[in-house]
PDB file of C-alpha atoms in Angstrom:
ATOM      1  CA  UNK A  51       0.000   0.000   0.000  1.00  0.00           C
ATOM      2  CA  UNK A  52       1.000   3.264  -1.152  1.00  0.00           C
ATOM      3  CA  UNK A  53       1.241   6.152   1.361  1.00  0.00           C
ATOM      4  CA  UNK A  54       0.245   9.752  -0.224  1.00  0.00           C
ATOM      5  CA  UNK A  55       0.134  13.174   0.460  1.00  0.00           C
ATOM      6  CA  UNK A  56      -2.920  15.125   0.289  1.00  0.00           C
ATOM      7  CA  UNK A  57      -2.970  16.227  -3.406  1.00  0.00           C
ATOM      8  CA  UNK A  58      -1.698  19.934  -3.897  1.00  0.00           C
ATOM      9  CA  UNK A  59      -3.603  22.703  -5.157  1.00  0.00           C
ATOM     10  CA  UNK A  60      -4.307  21.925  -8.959  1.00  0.00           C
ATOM     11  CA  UNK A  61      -6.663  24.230 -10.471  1.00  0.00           C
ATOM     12  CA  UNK A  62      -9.234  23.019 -13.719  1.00  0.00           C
ATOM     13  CA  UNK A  63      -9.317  25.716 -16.260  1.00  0.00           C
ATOM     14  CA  UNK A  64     -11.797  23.130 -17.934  1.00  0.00           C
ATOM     15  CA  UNK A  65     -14.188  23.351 -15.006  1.00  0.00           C
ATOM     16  CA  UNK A  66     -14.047  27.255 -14.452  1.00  0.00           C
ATOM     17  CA  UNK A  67     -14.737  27.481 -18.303  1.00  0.00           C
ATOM     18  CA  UNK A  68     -17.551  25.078 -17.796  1.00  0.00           C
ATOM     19  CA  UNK A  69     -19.137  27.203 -14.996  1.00  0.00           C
ATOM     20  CA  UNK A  70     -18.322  30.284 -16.370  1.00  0.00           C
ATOM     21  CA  UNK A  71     -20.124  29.552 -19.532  1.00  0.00           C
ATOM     22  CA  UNK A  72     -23.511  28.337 -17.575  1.00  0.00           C
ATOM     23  CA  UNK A  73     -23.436  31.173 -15.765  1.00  0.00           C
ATOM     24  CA  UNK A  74     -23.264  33.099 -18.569  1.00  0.00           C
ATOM     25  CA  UNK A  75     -25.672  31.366 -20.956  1.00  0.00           C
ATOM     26  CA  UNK A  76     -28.450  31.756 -17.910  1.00  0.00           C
ATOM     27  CA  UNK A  77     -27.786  35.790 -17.390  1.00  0.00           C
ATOM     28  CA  UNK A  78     -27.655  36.606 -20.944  1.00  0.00           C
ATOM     29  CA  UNK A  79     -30.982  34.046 -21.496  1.00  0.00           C
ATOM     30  CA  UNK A  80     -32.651  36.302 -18.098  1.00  0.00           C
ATOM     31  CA  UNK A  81     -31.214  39.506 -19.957  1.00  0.00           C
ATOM     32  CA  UNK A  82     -32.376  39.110 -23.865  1.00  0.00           C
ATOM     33  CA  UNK A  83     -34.803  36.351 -24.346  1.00  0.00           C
ATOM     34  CA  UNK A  84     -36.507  36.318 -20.745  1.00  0.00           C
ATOM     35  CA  UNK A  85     -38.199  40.039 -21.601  1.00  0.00           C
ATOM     36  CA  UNK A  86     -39.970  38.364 -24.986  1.00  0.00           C
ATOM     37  CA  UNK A  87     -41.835  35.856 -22.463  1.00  0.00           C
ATOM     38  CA  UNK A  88     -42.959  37.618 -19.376  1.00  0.00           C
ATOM     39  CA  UNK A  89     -45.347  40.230 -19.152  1.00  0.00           C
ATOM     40  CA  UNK A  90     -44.459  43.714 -19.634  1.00  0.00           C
ATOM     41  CA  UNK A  91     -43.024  44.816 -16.034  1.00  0.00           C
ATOM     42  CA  UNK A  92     -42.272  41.314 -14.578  1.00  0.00           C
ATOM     43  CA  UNK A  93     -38.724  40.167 -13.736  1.00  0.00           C
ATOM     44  CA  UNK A  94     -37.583  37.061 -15.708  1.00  0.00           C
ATOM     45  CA  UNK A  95     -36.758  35.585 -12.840  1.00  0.00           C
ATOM     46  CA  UNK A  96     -37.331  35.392  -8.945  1.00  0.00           C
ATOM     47  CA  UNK A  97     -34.637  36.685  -6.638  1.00  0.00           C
ATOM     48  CA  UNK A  98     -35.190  32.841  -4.956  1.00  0.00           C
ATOM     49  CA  UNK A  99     -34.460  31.188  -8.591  1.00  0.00           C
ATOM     50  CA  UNK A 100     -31.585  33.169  -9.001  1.00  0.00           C
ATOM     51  CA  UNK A 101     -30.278  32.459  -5.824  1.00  0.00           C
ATOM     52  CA  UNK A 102     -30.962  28.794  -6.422  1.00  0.00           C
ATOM     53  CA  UNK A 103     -29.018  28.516  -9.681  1.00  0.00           C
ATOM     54  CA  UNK A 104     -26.144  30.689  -8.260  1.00  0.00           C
ATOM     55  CA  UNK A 105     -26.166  27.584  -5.382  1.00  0.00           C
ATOM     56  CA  UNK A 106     -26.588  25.108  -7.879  1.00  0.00           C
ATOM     57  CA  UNK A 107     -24.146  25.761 -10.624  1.00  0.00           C
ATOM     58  CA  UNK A 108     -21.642  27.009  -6.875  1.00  0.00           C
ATOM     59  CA  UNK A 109     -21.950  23.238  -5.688  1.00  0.00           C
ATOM     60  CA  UNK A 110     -21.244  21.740  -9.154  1.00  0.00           C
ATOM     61  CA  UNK A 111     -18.077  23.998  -9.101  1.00  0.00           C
ATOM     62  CA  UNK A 112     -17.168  22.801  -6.547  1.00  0.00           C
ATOM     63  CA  UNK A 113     -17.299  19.103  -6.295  1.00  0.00           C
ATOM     64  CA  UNK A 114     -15.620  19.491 -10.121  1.00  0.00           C
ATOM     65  CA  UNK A 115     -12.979  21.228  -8.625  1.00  0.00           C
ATOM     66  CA  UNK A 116      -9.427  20.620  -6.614  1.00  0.00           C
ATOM     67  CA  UNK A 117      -9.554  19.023  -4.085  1.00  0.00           C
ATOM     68  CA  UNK A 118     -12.938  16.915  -4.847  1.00  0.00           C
ATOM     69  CA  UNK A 119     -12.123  16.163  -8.139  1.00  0.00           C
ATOM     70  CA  UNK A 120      -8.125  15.122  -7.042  1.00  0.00           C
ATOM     71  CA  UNK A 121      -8.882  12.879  -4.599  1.00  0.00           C
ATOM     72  CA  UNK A 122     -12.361  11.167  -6.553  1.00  0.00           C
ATOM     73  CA  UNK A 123     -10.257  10.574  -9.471  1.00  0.00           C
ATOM     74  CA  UNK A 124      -6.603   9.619  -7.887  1.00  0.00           C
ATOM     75  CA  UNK A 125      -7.473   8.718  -4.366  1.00  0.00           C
ATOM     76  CA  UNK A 126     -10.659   7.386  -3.003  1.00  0.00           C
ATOM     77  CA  UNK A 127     -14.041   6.281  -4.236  1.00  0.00           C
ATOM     78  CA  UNK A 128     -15.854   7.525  -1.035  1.00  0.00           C
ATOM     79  CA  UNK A 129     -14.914  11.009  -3.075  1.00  0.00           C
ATOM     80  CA  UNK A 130     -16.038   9.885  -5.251  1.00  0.00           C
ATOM     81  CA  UNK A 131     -18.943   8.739  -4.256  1.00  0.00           C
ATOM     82  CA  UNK A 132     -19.801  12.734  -2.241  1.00  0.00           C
ATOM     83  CA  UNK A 133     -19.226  14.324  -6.060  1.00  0.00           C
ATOM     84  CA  UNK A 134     -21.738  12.305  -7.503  1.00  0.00           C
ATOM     85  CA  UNK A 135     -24.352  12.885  -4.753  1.00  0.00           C
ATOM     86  CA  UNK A 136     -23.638  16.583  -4.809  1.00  0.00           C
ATOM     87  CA  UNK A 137     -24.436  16.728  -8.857  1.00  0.00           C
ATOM     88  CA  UNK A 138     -27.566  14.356  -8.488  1.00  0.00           C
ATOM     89  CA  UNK A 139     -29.070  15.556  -4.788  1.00  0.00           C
ATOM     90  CA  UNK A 140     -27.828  19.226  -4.592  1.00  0.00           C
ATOM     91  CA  UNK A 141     -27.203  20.570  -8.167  1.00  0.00           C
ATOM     92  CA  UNK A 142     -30.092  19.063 -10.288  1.00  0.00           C
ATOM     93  CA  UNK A 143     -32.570  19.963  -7.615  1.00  0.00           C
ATOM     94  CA  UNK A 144     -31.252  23.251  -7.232  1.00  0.00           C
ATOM     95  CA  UNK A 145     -31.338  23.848 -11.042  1.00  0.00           C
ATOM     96  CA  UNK A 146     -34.817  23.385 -11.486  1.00  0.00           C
ATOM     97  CA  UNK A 147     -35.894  25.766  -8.423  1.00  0.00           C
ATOM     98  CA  UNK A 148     -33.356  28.380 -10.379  1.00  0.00           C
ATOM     99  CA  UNK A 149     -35.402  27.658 -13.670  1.00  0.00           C
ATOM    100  CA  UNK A 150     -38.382  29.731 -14.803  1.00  0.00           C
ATOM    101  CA  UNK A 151     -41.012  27.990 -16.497  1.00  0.00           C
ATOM    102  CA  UNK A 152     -40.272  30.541 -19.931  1.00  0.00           C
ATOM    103  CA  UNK A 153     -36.631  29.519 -19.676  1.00  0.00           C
ATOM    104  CA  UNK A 154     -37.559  26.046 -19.597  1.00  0.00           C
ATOM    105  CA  UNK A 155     -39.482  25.970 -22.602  1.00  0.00           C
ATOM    106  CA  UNK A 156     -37.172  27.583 -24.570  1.00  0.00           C
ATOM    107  CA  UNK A 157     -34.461  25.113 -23.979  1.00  0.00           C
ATOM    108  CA  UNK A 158     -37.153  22.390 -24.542  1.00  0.00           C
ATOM    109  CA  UNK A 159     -38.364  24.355 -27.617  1.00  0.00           C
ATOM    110  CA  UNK A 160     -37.902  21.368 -30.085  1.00  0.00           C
ATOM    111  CA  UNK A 161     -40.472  19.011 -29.834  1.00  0.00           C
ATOM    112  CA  UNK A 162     -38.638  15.750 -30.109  1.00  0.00           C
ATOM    113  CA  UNK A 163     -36.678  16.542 -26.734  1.00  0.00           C
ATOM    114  CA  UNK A 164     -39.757  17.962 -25.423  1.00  0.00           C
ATOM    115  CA  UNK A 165     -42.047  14.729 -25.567  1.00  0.00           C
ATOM    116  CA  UNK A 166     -38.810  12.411 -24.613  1.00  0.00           C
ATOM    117  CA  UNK A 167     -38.681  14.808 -21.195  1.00  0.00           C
ATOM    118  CA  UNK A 168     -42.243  14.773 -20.744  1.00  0.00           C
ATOM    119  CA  UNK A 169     -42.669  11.405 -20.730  1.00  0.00           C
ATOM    120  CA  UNK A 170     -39.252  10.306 -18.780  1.00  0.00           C
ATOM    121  CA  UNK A 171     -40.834  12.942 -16.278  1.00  0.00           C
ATOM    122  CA  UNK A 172     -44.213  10.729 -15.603  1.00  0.00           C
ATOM    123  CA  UNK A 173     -43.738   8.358 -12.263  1.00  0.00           C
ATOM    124  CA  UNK A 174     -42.478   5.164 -13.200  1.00  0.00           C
ATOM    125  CA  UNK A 175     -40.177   6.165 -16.311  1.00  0.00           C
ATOM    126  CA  UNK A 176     -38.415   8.469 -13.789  1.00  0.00           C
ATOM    127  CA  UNK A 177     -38.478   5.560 -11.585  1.00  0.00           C
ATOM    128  CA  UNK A 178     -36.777   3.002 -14.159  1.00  0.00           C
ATOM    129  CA  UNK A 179     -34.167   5.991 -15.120  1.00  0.00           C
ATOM    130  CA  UNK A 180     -32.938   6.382 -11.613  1.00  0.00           C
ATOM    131  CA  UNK A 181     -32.908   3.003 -10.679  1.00  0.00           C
ATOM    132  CA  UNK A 182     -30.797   2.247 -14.508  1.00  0.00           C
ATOM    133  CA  UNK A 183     -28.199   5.432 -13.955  1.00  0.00           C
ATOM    134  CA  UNK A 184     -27.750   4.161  -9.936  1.00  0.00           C
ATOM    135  CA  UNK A 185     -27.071   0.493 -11.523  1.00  0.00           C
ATOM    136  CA  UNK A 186     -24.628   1.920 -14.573  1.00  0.00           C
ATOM    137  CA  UNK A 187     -22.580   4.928 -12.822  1.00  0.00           C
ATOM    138  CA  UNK A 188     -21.799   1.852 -10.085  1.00  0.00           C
ATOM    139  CA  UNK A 189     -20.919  -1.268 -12.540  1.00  0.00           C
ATOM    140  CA  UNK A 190     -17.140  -1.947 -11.737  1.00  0.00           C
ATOM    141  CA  UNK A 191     -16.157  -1.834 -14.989  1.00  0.00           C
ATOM    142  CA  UNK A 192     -17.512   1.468 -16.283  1.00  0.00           C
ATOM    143  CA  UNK A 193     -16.150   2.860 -12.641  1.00  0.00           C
ATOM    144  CA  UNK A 194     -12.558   2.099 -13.976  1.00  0.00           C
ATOM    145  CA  UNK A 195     -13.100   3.257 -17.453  1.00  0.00           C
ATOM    146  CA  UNK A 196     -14.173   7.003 -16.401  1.00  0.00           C
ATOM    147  CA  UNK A 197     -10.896   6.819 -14.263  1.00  0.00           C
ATOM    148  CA  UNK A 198      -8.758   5.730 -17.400  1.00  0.00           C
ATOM    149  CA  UNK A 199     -10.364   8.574 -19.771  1.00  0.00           C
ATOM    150  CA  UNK A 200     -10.970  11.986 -19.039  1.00  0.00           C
ATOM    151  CA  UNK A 201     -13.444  12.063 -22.016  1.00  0.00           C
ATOM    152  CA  UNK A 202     -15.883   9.507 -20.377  1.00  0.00           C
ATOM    153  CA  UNK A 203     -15.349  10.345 -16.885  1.00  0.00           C
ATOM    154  CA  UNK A 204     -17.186  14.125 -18.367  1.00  0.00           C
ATOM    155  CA  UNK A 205     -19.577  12.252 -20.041  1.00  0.00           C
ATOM    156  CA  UNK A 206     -20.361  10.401 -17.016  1.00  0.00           C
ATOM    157  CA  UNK A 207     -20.859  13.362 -14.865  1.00  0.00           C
ATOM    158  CA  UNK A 208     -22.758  14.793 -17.866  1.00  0.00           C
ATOM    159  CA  UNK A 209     -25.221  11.981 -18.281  1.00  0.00           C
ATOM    160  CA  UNK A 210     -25.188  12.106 -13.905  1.00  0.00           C
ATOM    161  CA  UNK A 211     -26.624  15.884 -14.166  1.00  0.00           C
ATOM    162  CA  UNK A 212     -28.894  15.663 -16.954  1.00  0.00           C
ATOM    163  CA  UNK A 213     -30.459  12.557 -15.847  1.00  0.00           C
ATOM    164  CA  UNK A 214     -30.878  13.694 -12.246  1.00  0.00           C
ATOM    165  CA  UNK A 215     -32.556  16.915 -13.650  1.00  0.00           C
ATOM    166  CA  UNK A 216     -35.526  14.384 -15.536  1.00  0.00           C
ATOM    167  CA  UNK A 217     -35.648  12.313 -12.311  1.00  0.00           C
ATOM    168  CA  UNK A 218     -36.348  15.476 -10.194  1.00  0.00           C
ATOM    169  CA  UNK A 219     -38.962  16.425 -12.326  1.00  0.00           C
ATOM    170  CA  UNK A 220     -42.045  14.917 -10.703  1.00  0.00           C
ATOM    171  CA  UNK A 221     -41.189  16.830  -7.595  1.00  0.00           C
ATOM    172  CA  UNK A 222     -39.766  20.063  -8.915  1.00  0.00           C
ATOM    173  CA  UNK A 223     -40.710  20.267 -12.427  1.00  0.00           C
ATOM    174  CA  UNK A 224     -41.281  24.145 -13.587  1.00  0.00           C
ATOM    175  CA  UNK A 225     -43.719  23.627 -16.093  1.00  0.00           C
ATOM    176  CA  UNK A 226     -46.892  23.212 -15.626  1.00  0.00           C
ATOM    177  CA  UNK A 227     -47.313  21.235 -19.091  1.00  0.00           C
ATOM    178  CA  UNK A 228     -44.533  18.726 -17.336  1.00  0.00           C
ATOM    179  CA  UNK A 229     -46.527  18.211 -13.622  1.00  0.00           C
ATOM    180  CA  UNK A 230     -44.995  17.175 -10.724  1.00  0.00           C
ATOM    181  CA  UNK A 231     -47.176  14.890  -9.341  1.00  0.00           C
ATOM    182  CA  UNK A 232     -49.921  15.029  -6.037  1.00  0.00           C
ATOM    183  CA  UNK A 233     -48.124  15.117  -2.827  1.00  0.00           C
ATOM    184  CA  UNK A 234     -48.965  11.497  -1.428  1.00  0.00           C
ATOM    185  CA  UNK A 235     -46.950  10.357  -4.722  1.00  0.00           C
ATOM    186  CA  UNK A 236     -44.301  13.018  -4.388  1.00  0.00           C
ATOM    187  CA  UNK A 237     -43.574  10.799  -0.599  1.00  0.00           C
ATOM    188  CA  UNK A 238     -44.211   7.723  -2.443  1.00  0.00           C
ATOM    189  CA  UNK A 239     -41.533   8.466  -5.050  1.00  0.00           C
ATOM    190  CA  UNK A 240     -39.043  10.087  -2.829  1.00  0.00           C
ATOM    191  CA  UNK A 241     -39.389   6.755  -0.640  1.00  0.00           C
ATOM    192  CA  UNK A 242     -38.434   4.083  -3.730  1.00  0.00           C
ATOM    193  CA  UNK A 243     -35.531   6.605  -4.283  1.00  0.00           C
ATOM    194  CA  UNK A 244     -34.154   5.444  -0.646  1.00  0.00           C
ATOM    195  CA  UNK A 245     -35.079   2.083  -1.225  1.00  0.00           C
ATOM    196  CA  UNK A 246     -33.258   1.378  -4.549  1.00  0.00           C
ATOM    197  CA  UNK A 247     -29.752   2.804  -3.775  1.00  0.00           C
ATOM    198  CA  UNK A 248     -29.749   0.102  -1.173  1.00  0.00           C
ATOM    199  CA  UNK A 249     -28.711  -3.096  -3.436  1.00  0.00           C
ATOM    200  CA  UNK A 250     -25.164  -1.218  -4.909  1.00  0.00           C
ATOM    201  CA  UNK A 251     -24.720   0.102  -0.973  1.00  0.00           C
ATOM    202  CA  UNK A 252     -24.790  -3.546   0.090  1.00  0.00           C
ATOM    203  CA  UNK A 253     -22.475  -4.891  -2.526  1.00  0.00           C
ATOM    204  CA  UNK A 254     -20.264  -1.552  -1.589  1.00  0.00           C
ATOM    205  CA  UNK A 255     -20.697  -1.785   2.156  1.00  0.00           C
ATOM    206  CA  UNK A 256     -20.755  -5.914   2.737  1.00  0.00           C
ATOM    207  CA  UNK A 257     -18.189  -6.678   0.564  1.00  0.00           C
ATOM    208  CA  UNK A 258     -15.397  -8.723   1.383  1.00  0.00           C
ATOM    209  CA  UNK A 259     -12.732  -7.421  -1.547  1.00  0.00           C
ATOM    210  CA  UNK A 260     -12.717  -4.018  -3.425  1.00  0.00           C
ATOM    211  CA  UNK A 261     -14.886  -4.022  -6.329  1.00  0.00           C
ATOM    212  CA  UNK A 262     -12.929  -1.218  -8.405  1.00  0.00           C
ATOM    213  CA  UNK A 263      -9.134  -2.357  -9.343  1.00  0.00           C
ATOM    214  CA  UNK A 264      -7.635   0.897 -10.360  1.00  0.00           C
ATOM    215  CA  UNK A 265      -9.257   2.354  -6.898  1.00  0.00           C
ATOM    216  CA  UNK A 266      -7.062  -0.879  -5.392  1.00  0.00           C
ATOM    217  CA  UNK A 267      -3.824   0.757  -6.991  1.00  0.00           C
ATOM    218  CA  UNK A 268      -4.175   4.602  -6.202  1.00  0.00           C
ATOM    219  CA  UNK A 269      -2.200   5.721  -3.393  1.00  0.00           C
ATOM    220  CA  UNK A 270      -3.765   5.605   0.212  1.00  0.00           C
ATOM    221  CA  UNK A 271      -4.891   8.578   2.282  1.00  0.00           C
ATOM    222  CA  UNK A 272      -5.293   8.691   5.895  1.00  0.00           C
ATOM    223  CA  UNK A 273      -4.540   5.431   6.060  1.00  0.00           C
ATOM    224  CA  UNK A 274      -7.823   3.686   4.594  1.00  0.00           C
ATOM    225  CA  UNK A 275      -7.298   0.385   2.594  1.00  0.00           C
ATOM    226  CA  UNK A 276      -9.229   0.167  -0.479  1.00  0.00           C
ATOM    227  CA  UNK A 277     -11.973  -1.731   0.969  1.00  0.00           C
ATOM    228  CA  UNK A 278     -12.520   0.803   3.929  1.00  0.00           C
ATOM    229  CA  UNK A 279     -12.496   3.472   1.559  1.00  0.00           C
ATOM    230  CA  UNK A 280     -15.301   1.143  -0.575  1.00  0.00           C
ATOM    231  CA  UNK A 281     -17.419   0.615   2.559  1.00  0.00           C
ATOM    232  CA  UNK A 282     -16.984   4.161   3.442  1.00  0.00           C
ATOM    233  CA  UNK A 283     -18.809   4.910   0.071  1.00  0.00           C
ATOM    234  CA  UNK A 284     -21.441   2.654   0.955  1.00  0.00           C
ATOM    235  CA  UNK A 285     -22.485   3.970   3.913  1.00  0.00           C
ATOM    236  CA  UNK A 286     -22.310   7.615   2.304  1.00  0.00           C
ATOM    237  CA  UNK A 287     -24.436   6.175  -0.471  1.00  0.00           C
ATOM    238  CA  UNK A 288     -27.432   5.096   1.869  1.00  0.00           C
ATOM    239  CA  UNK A 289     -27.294   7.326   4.925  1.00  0.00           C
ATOM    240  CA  UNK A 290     -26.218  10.640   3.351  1.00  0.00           C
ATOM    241  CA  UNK A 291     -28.785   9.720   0.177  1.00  0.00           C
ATOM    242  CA  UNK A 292     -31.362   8.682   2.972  1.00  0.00           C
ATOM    243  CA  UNK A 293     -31.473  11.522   5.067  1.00  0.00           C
ATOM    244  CA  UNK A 294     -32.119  13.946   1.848  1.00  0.00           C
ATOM    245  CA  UNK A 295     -34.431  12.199   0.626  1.00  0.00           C
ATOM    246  CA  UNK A 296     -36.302  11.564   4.174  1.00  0.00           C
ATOM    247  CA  UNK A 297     -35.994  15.044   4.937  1.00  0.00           C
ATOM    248  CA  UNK A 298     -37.613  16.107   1.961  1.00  0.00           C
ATOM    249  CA  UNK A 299     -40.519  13.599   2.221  1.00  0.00           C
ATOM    250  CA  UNK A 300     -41.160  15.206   5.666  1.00  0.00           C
ATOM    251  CA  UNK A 301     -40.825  18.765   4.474  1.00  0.00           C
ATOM    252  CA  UNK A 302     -43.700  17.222   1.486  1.00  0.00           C
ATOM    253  CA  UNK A 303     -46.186  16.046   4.407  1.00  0.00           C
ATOM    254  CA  UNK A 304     -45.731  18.835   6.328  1.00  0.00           C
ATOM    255  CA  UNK A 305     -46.409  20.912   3.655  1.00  0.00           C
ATOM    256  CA  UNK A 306     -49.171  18.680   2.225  1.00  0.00           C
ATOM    257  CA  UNK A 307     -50.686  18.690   6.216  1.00  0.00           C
ATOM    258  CA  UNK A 308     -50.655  22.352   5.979  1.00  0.00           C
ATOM    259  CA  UNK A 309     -52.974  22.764   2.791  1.00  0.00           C
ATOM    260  CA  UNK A 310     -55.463  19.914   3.326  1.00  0.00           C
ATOM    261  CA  UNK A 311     -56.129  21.953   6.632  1.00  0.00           C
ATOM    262  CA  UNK A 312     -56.270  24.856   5.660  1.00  0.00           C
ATOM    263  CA  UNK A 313     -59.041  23.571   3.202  1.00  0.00           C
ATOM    264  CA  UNK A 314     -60.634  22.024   5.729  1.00  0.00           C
ATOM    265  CA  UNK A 315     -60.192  18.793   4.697  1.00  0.00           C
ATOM    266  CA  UNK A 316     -57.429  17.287   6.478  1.00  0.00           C
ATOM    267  CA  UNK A 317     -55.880  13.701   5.481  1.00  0.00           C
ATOM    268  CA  UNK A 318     -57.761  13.993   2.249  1.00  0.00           C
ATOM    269  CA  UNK A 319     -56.177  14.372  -1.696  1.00  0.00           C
ATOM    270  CA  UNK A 320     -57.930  16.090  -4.148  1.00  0.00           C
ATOM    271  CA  UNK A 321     -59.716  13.799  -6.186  1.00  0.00           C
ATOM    272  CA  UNK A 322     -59.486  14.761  -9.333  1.00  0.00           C
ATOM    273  CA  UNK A 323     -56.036  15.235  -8.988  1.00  0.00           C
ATOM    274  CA  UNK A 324     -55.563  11.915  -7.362  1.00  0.00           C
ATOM    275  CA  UNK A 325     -57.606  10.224  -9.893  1.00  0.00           C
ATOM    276  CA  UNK A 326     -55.252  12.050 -12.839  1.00  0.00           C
ATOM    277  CA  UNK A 327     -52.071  10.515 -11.637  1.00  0.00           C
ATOM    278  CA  UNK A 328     -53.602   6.972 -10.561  1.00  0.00           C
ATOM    279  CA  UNK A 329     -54.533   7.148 -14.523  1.00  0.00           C
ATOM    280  CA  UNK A 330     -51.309   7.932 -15.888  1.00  0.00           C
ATOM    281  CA  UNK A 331     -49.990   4.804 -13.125  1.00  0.00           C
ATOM    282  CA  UNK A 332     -51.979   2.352 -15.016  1.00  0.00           C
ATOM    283  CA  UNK A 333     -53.109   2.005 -10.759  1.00  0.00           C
ATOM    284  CA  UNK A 334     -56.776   2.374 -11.141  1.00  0.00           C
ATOM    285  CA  UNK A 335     -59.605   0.624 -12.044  1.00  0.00           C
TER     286      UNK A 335
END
């Protein structure tokens, strides 16, 4: 085993170019095309989406950046594992709150990518997607090849974001042509998403070897062996995962608590509402 230093500073022109250009693109889109769509008078955006994208594209800075990116790619998969939490449970969420519904149609203006969102958006496509991008972005061997190529370990993170953003959709979706769905399915869907990061956790967590080999041959930090830097992932995987996502379905019942009362009709969902999504299930009779 390899003893190492903590990586010195190494900055990533490539990811301040990255940002730099998203940050752009979104204040020149608020600045010239956000006017043609809003009513005379009305500001493009929200001072709360703004601040949400500044958060959003601020975390994927940084967990693209030195150190995070050093140590995911040349050091330790439980790294590795935080940066691609922080792109699919802080920046995608945060990207949609920062997204006005005009903005969103523009960049869904062609109707191809349109219907593919809109319908990888419903319930159980969203499902399938997360549960297929968990299973992929975890497979051993792809693992290894992002760490070998600097062109696939982008495309990774690329297909990471842009994924995360459709399977975020039910819940934070800005378009009203795109729903997010009734709140006792918002807690439903939240719920699967702790439930199916749990079969790669086990594997990560309960196994008796490490699974990645180039992880195996990096040098050692702080004096974790491979596998205790695997399990480490693990746990990060389904507690730090967990505790988002169980937070959130709490802040959606509170929430959901708050509006049945105040409509007098506590513990109940609206029906036609209800009724609309139970359709689009296939659940009801």
């Amino acid at each position: 085993m390899l003893a190492a230093q903590f990586p010195a500073f190494h900055p990533h022109p490539e990811v301040v170019l990255l940002a730099s250009v998203i940050a752009a693109s979104y204040a020149i889109l608020l600045k010239r095309v956000g006017p043609r769509y809003v009513a005379p008078g009305t500001l493009p955006a929200s001072r709360f989406q703004i601040t949400c994208f500044a958060l959003g594209l601020s975390a994927m800075f940084l967990a693209a950046e030195w150190p995070i990116h050093d140590l995911a790619e040349g050091y330790l998969y439980s790294v590795h594992m935080v940066q691609h939490l922080t792109f699919s449970l802080v920046c995608a969420p945060l990207f949609l709150l920062g997204t006005p519904a005009w903005m969103a149609r523009w960049v869904l203006r062609n109707d191809r990518a349109f219907r593919l969102v809109r319908f990888l958006s419903r319930f159980l496509p969203a499902i399938i997607l997360f549960s297929v991008v968990v299973a992929f972005t975890h497979w051993p061997a792809f693992v290894d090849l992002t760490l070998r190529s600097g062109a696939v370990h982008f495309g990774a993170h690329a297909l990471l974001l842009i994924t995360s953003l459709i399977v975020w959709m039910p819940i934070l979706s800005p378009l009203p042509e795109i729903p997010r769905v009734v709140a006792p399915l918002k807690m439903l869907y939240l719920f699967l998403q702790t439930v199916l990061p749990t079969i790669p956790a086990s594997f990560l967590t309960m196994g008796d070897h490490p699974l990645y080999r180039r992880y195996e041959l990096f040098p050692r930090l702080w004096g974790l062996s491979a596998l205790d830097d695997q399990q480490i992932a693990g746990l990060i995987m389904k507690i730090g995962s967990g505790l988002v996502l169980v937070t959130l379905i709490g802040v959606v019942f509170f929430k959901w608590a708050a509006s049945e009362e105040s409509r007098n009709r506590p513990g109940r969902v609206h029906d036609d509402d209800l009724d609309r999504e139970l359709d689009e299930l296939g659940l009801r009779a």
